[in-house]
PDB file of C-alpha atoms and ligand atoms in Angstrom:
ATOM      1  CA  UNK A 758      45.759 -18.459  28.369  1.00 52.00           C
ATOM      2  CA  UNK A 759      49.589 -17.124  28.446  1.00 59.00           C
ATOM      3  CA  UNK A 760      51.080 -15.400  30.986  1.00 76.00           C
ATOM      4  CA  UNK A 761      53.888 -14.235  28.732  1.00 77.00           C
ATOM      5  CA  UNK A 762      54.261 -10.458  28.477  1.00 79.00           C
ATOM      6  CA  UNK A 763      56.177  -9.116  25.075  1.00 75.00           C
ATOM      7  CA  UNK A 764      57.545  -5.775  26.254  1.00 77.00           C
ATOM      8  CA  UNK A 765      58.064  -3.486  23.081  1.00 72.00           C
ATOM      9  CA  UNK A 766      61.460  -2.536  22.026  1.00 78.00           C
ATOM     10  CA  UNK A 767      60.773   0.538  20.597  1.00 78.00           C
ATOM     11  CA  UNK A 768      58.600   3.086  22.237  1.00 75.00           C
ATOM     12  CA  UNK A 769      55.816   4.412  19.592  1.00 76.00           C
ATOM     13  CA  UNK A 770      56.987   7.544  18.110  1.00 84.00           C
ATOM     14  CA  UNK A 771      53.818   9.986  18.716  1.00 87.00           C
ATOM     15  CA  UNK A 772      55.138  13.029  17.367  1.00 89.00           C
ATOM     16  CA  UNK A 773      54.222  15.994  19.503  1.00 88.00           C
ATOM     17  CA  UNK A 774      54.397  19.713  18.214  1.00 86.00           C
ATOM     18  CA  UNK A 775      54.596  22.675  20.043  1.00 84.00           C
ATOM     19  CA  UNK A 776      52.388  24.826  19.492  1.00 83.00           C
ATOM     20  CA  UNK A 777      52.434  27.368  17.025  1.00 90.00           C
ATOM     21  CA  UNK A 778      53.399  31.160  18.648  1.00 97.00           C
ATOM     22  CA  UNK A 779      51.334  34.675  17.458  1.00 98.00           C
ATOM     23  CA  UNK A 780      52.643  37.663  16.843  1.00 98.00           C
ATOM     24  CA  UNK A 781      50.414  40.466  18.806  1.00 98.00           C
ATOM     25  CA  UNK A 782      51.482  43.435  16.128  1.00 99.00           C
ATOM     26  CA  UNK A 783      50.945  47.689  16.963  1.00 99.00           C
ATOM     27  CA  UNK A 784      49.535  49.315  14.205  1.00 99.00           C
ATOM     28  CA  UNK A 785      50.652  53.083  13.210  1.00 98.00           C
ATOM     29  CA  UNK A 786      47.580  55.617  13.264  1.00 98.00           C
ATOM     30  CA  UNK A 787      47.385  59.734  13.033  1.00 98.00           C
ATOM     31  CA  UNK A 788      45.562  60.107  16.015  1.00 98.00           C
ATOM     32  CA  UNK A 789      46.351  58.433  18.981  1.00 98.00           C
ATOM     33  CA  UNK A 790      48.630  60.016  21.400  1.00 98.00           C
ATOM     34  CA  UNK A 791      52.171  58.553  22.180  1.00 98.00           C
ATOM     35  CA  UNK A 792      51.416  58.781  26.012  1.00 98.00           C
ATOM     36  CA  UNK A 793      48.272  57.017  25.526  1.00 98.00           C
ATOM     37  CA  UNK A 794      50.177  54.054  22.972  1.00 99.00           C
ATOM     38  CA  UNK A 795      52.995  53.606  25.881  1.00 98.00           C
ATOM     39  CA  UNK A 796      50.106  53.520  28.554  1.00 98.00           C
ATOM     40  CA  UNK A 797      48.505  50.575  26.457  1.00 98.00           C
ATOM     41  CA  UNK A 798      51.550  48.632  26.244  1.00 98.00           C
ATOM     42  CA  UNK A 799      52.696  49.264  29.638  1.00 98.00           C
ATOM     43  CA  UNK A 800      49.266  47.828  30.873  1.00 97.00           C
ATOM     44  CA  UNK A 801      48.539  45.294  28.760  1.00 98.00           C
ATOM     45  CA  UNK A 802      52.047  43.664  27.852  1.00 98.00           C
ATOM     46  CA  UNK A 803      53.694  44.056  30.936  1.00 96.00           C
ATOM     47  CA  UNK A 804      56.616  46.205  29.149  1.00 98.00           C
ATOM     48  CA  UNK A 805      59.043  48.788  30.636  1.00 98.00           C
ATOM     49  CA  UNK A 806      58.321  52.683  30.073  1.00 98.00           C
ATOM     50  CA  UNK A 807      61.513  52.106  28.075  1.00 98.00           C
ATOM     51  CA  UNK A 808      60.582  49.293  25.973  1.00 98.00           C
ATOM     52  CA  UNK A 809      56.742  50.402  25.807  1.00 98.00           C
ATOM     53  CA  UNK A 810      57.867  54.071  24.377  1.00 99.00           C
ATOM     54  CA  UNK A 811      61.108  52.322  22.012  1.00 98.00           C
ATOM     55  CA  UNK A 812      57.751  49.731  20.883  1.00 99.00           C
ATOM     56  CA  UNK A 813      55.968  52.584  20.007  1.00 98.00           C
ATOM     57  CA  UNK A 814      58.194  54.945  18.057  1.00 99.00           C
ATOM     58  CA  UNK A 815      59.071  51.932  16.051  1.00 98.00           C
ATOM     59  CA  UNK A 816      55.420  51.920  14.890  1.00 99.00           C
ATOM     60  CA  UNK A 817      55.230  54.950  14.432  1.00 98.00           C
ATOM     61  CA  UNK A 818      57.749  55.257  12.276  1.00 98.00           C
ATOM     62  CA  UNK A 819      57.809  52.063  10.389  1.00 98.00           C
ATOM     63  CA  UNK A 820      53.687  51.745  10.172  1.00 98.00           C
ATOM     64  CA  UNK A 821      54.187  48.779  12.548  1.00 98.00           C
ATOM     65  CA  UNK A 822      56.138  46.957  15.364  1.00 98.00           C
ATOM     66  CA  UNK A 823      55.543  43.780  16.535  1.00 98.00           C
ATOM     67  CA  UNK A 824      54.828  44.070  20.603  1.00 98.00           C
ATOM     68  CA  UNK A 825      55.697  40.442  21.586  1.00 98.00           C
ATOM     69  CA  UNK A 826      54.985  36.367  20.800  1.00 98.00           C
ATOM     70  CA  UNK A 827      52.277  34.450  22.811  1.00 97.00           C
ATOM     71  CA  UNK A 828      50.276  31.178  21.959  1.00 96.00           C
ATOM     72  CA  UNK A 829      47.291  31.940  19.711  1.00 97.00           C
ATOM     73  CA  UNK A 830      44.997  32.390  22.450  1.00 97.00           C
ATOM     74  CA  UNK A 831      46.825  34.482  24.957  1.00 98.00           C
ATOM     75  CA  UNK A 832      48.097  36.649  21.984  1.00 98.00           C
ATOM     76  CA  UNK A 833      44.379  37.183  20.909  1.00 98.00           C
ATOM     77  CA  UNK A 834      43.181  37.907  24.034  1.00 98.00           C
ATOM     78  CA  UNK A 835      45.579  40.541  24.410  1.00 98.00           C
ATOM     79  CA  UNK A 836      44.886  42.260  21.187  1.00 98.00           C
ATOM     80  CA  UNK A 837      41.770  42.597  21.839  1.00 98.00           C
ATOM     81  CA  UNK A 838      41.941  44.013  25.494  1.00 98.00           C
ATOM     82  CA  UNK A 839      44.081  46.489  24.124  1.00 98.00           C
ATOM     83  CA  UNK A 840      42.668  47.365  20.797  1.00 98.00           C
ATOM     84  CA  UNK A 841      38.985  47.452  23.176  1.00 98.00           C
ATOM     85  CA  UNK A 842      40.722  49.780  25.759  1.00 98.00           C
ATOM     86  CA  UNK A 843      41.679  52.389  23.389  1.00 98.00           C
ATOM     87  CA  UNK A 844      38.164  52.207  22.035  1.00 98.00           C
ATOM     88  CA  UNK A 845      36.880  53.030  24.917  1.00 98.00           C
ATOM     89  CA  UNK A 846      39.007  56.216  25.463  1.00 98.00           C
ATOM     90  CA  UNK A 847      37.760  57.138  22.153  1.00 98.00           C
ATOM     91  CA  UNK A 848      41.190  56.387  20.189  1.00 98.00           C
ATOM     92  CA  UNK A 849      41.158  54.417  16.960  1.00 98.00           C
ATOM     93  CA  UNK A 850      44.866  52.403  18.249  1.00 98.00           C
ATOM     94  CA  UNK A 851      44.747  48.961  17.128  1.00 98.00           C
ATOM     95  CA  UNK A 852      46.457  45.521  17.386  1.00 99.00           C
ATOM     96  CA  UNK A 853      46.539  42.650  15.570  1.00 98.00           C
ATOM     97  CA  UNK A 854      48.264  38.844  15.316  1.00 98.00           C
ATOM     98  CA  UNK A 855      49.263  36.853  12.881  1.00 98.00           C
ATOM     99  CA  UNK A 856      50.730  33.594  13.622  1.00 97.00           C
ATOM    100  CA  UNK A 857      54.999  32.941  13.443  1.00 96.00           C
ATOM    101  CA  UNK A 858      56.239  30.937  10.050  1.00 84.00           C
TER     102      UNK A 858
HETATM  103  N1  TYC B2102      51.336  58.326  15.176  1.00 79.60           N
HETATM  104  C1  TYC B2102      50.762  58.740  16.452  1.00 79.60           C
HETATM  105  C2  TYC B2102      50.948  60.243  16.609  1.00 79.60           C
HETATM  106  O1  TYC B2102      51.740  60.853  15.922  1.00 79.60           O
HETATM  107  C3  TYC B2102      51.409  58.006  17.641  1.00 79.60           C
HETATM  108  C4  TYC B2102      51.287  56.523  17.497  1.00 79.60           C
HETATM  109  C5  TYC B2102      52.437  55.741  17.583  1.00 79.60           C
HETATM  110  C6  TYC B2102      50.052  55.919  17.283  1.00 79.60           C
HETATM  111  C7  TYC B2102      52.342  54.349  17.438  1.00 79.60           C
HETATM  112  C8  TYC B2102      49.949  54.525  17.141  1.00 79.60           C
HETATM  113  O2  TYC B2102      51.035  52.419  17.107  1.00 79.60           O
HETATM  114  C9  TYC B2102      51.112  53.750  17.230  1.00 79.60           C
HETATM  115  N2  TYC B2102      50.232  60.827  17.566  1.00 79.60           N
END
């Protein structure tokens, strides 16, 4: 048996990625109202009146304005929670995410 120990020189290059973020995206509709849309965002994404209503008209005028970035997971979660709490005031608002290039 040898008692020699042969320390590396190199360490072993493990490359680690982050993880990719999602985009959590606010879809334009014709029927939900503003108030409600800032409500949602306010609630949901943590967002100022200011930057909740500027989020909103953006969508509304441009069909659709990306809300904020989040790992997959948290960014679905949210979309959901918001898209379900519109549903269940009876307005068809919805988000969606799509991951960053
Ligand atoms: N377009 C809606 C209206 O005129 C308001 C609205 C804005 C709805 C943004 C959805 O993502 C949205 N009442």
């Amino acid at each position: 048996m040898s008692d020699t120990v042969v320390t590396p020189k190199t360490k072993p290059q493990v490359k680690i990625e982050r993880p990719r973020l999602h985009k959590v995206i606010l879809l334009n509709d014709d029927y939900t109202p503003r108030e409600f849309v800032v409500h949602v965002l306010k609630a949901e994404f943590r967002v100022t009146e200011d930057q909740a209503y500027r989020i909103m008209m953006t969508a509304h005028q441009r069909g659709a304005c990306v809300v904020a970035v989040y790992t997959r997971e948290v960014a679905e979660t949210k979309a959901t929670r918001a898209t379900d709490l519109a549903r269940s005031r009876g307005h068809p608002l919805q988000f969606t995410t799509e991951p960053e290039e």
